[in-house]
Tab-separated table of C-alpha atoms and ligand atoms in Angstrom:
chain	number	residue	atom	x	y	z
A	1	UNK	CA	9.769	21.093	38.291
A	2	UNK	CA	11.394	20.462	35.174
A	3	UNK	CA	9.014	19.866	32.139
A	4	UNK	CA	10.147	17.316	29.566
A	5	UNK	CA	9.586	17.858	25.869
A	6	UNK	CA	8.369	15.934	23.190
A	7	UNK	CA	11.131	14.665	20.924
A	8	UNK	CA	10.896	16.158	17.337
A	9	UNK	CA	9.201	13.668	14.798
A	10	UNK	CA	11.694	11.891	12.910
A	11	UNK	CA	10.941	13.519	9.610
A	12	UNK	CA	10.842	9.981	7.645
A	13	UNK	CA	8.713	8.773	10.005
A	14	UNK	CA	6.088	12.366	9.226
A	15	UNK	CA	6.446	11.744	5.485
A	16	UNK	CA	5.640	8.413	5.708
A	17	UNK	CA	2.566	9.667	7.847
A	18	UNK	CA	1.787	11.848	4.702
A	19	UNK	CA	2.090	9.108	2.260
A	20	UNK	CA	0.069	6.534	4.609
A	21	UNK	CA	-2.741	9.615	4.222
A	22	UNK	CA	-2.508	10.005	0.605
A	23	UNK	CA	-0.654	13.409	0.669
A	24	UNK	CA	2.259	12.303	-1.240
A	25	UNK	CA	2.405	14.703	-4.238
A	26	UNK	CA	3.522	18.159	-4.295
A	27	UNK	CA	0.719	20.063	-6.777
A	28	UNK	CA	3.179	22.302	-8.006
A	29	UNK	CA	6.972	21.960	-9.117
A	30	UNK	CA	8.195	24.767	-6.980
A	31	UNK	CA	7.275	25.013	-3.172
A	32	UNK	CA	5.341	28.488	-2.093
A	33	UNK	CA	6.035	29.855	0.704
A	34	UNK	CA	2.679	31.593	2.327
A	35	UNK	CA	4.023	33.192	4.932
A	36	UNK	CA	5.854	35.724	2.944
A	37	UNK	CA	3.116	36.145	0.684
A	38	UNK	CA	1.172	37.977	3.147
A	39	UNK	CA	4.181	39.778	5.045
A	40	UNK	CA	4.748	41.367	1.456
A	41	UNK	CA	1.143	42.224	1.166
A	42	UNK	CA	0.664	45.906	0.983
A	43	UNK	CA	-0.484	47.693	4.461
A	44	UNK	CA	-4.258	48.038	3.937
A	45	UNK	CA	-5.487	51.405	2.276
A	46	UNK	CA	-6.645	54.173	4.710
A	47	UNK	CA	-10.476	54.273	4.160
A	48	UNK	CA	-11.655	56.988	1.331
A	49	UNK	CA	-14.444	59.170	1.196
A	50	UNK	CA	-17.508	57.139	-0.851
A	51	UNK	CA	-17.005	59.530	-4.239
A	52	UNK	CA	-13.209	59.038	-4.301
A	53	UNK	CA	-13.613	55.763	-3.938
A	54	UNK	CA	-16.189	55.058	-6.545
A	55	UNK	CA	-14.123	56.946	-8.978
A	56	UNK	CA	-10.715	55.012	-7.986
A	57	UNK	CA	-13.211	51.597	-8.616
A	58	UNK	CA	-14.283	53.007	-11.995
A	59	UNK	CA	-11.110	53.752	-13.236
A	60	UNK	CA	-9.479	50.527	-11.866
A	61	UNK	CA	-8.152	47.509	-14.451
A	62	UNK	CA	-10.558	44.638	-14.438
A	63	UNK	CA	-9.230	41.694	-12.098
A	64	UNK	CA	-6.812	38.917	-13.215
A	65	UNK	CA	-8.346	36.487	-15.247
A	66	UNK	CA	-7.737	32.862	-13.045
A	67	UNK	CA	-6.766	29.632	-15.507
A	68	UNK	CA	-10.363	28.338	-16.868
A	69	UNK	CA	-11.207	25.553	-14.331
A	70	UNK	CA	-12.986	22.537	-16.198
A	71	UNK	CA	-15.331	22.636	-13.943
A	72	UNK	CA	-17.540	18.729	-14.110
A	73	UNK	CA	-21.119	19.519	-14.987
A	74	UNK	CA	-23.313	17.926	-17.488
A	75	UNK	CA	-22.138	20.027	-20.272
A	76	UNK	CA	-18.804	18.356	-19.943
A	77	UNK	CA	-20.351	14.905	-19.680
A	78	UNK	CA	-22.099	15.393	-22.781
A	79	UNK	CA	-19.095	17.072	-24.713
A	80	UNK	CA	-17.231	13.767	-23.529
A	81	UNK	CA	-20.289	11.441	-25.296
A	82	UNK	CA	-19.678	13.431	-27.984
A	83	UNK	CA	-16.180	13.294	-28.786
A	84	UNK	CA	-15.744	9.653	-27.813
A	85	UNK	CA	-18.150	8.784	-30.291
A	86	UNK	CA	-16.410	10.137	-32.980
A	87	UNK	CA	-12.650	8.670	-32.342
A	88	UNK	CA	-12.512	5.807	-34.968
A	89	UNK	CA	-9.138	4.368	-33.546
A	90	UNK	CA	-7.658	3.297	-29.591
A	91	UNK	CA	-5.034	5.847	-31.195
A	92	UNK	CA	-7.480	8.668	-31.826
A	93	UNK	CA	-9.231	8.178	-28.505
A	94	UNK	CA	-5.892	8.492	-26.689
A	95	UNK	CA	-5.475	11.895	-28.593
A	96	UNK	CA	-8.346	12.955	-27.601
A	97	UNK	CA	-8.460	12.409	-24.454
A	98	UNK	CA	-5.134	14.048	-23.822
A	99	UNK	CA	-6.613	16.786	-25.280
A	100	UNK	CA	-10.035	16.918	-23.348
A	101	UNK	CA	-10.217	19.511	-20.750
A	102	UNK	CA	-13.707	18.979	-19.490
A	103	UNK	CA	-12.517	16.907	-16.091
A	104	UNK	CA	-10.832	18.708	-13.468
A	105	UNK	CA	-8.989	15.724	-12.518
A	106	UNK	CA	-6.763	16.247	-15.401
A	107	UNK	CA	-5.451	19.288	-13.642
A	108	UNK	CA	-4.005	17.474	-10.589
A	109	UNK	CA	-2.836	14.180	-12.442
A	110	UNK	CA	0.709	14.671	-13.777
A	111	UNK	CA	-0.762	12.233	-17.045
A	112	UNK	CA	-3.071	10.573	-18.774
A	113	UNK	CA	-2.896	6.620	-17.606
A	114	UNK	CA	-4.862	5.462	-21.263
A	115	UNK	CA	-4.015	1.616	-21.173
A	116	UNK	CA	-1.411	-1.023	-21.151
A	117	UNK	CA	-0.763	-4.548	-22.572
A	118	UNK	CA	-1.637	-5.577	-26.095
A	119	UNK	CA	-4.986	-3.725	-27.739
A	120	UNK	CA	-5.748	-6.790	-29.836
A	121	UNK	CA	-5.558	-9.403	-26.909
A	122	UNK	CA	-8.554	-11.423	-26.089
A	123	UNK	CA	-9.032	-10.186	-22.688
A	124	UNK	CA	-9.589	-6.210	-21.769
A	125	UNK	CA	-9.328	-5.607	-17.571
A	126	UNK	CA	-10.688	-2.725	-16.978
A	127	UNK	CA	-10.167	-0.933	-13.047
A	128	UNK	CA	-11.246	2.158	-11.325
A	129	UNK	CA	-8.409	5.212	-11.317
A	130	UNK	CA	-4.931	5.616	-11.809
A	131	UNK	CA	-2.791	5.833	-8.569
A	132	UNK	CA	0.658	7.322	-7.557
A	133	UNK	CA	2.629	5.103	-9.118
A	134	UNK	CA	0.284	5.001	-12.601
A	135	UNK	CA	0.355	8.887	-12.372
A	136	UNK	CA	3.850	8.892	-12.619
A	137	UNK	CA	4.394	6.062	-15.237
A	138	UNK	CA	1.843	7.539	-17.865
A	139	UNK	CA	0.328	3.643	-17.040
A	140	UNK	CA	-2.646	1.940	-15.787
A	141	UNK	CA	-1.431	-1.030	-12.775
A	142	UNK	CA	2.019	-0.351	-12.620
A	143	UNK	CA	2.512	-0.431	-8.965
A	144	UNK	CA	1.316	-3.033	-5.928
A	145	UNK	CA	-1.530	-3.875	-7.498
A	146	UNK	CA	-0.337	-4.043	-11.083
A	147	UNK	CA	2.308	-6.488	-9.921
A	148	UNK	CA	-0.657	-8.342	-7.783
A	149	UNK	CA	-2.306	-8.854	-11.205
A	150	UNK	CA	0.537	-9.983	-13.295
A	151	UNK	CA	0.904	-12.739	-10.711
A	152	UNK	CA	-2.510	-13.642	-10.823
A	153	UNK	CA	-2.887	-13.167	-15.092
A	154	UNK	CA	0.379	-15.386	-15.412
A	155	UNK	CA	-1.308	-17.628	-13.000
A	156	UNK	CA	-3.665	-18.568	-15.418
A	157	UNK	CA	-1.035	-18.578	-18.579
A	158	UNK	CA	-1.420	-14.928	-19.765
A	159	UNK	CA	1.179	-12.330	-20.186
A	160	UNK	CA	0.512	-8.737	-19.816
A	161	UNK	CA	2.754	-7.696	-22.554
A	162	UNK	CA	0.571	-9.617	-25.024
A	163	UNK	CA	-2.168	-11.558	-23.671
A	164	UNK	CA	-4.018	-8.600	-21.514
A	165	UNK	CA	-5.437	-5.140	-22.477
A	166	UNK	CA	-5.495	-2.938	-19.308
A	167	UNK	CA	-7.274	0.425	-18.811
A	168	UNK	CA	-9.368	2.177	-16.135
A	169	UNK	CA	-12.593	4.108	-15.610
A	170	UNK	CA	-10.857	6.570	-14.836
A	171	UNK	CA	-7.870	7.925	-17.029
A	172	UNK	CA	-6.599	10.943	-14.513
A	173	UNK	CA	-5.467	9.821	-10.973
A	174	UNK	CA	-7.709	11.912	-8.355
A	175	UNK	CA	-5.640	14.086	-5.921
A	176	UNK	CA	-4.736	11.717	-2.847
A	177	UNK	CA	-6.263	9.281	-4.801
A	178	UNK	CA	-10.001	10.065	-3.425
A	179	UNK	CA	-12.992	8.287	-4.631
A	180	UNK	CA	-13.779	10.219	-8.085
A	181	UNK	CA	-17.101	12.152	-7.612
A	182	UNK	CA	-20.173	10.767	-9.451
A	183	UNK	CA	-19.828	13.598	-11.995
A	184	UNK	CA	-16.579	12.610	-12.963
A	185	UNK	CA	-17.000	9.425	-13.729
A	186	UNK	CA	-20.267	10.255	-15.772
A	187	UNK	CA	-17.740	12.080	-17.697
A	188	UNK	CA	-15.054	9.562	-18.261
A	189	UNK	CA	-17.529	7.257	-19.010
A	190	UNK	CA	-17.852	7.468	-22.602
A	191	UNK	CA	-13.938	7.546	-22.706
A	192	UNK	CA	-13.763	4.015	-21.661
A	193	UNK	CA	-17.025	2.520	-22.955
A	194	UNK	CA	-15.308	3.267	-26.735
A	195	UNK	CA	-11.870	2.246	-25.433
A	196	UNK	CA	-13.982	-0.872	-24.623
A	197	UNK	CA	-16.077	-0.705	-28.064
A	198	UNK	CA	-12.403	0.106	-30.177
A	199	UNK	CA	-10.510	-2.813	-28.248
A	200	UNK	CA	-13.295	-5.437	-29.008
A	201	UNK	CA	-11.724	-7.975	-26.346
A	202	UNK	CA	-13.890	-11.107	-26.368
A	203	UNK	CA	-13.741	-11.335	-22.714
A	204	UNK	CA	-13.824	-8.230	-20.258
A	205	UNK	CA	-12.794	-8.182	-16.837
A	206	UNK	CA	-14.068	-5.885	-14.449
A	207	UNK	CA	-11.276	-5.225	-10.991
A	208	UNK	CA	-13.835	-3.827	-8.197
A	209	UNK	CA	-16.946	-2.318	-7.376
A	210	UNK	CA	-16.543	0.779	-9.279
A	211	UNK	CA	-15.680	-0.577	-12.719
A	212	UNK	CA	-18.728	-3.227	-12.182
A	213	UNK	CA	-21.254	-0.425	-11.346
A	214	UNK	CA	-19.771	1.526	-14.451
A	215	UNK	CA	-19.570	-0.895	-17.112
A	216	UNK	CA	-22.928	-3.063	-15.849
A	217	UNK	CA	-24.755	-0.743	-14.930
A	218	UNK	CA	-24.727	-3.104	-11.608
A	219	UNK	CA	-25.745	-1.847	-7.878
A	220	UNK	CA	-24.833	-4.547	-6.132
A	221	UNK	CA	-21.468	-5.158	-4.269
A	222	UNK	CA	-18.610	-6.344	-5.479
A	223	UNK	CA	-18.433	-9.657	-3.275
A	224	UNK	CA	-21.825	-9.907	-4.662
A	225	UNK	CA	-21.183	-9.265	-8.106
A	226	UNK	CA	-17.992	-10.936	-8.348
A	227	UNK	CA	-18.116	-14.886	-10.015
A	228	UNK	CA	-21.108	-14.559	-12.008
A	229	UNK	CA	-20.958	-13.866	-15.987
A	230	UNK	CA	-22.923	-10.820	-17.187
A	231	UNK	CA	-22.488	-9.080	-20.675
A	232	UNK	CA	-21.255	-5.590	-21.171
A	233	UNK	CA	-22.729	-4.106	-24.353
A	234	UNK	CA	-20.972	-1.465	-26.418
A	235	UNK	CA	-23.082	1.645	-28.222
A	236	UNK	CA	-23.187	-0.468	-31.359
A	237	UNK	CA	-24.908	-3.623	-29.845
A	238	UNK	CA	-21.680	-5.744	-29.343
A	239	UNK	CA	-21.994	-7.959	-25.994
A	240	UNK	CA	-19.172	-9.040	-24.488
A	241	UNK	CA	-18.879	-11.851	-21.609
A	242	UNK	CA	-18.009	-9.608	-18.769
A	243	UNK	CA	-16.533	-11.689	-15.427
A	244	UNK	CA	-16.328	-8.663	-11.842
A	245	UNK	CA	-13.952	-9.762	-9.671
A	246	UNK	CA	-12.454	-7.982	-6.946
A	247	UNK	CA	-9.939	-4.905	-7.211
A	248	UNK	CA	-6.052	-6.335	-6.481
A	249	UNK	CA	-5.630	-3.489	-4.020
A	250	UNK	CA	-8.444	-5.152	-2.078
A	251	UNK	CA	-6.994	-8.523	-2.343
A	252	UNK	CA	-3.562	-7.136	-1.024
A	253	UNK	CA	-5.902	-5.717	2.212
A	254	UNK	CA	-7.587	-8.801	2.768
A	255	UNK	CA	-5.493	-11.851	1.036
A	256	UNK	CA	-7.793	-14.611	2.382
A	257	UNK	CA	-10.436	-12.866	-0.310
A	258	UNK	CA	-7.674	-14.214	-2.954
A	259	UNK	CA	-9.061	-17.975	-3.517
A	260	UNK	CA	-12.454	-15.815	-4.616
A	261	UNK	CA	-10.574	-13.954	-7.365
A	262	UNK	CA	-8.552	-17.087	-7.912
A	263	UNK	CA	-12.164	-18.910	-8.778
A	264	UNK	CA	-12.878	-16.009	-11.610
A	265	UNK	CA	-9.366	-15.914	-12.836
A	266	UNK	CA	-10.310	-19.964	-13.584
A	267	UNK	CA	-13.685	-18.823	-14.807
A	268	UNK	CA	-12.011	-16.695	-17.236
A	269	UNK	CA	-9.547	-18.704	-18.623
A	270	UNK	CA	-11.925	-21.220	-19.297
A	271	UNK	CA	-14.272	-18.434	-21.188
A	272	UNK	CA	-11.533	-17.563	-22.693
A	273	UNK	CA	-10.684	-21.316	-24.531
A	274	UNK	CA	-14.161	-21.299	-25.252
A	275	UNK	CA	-14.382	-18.264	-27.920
A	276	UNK	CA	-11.153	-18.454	-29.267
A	277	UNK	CA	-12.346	-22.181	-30.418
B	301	LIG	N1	-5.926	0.834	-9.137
B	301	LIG	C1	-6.678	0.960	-10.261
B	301	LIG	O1	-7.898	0.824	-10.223
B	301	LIG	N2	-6.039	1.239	-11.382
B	301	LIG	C2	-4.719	1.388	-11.469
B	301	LIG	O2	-4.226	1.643	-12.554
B	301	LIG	C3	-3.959	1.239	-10.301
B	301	LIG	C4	-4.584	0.961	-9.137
């Protein structure tokens, strides 16, 4: 009996498995190859007598000291309140944060995604995380669902160039682009809130559940929370007309949901006639 074997997996076809899975990026610039790490490891040492090996232990160099993780705790989140506070510019903020080494995700992400668009437009969208394509640009919606919501801002007359202000929650893109922990949003927090507070947009925009729940405090759903004005208040008292709608990327899985964001885009642009007079 003759047995037949599998053909080998085109590898396209297993990358694009990867990909599909959210292992597209390689952490490091070089590959490593394991395998001859531990065929070059030194043959283990034949076991000592206790006293020769205490005195070997006491004489040996201290270990390698690893890179300091930034470990998220609420040390970090409250160095992060801190600093944001005290950036008086979108300029300084941006600074900062490309200097802040309190979120781990910073480690993984090959930038900082700060914002996009034009800082003194009317209208500030805010999302959740950068993604691949972000990562790689340095810039919030860039990809899919950046060119999703170009179509659907230039469906209401407004130009990302200079009618929008983009940013997200979340400045670092997470590793496979996982759902940031609770931690490390807590941290980025502040980080946006004065992004928010610097900008001064007149209306605010929030794409998804995750911006809503940050920036109103909201627990509801999206498809809940989505249609319905609230008012995001900055540190100094300022409340701004906030419209959640749903993320782009979700309207790209589920395009019938697109006449719902279509309704808030309308919402919007009518908010928007009304404060600029
Ligand atoms: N999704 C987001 O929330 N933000 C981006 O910048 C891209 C995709």
């Amino acid at each position: 009996m003759t047995h037949q074997t599998d053909p080998l997996p085109d590898l396209a076809d297993l990358l694009r498995f990867y990909a599909e899975a959210g292992v597209d990026d390689a952490i490091g610039e070089e590959p490593v190859d394991r395998f001859a790490e531990t065929a070059a490891q030194p043959a283990p040492a034949p076991a000592r007598r206790p006293e020769t090996a205490a005195r070997q232990e006491a004489a040996a160099p201290p270990p390698p000291t690893l890179p300091a993780l930034a470990v998220p705790d609420e040390a970090q989140a409250a160095k992060a309140r801190e600093m944001a506070r005290e950036a008086r510019t979108l300029d300084e903020l941006r600074e900062m944060l490309e200097r802040f080494d309190g979120c781990n995700l910073k480690l993984t992400a090959k930038q900082t995604a700060f914002s996009d668009g034009n800082p003194q437009a009317p209208l500030m969208l805010v999302g959740e995380a950068p993604g691949r394509d972000e990562d790689i640009a340095g810039r919030p919606f860039v990809g899919r669902s950046g060119q999703l919501l170009d179509r659907m801002l230039s469906a209401i007359g407004i130009a990302r160039a200079d009618g929008a202000y983009i940013a997200n929650v979340i400045p670092w893109r997470p590793p496979g682009n996982r759902t940031p922990t609770p931690l490390e949003t807590e941290i980025c927090r502040p980080f946006i809130e004065r992004q928010i507070e610097l900008a001064n947009p007149k209306v605010l925009v929030t794409l998804g559940g995750p911006s809503a729940k940050v920036l109103l405090h909201a627990t509801d759903g999206v498809l809940k929370l989505r249609g319905k004005w609230r008012t995001h208040v900055t540190a100094s008292g300022v409340e701004i007309p906030t419209m959640p709608t749903l993320h782009p990327a979700y309207l790209l899985r589920n395009p019938a949901h697109k006449k719902l964001a279509w309704r808030d885009f309308l919402e919007v642009a009518a908010k928007l006639d009304a404060v600029s007079g």
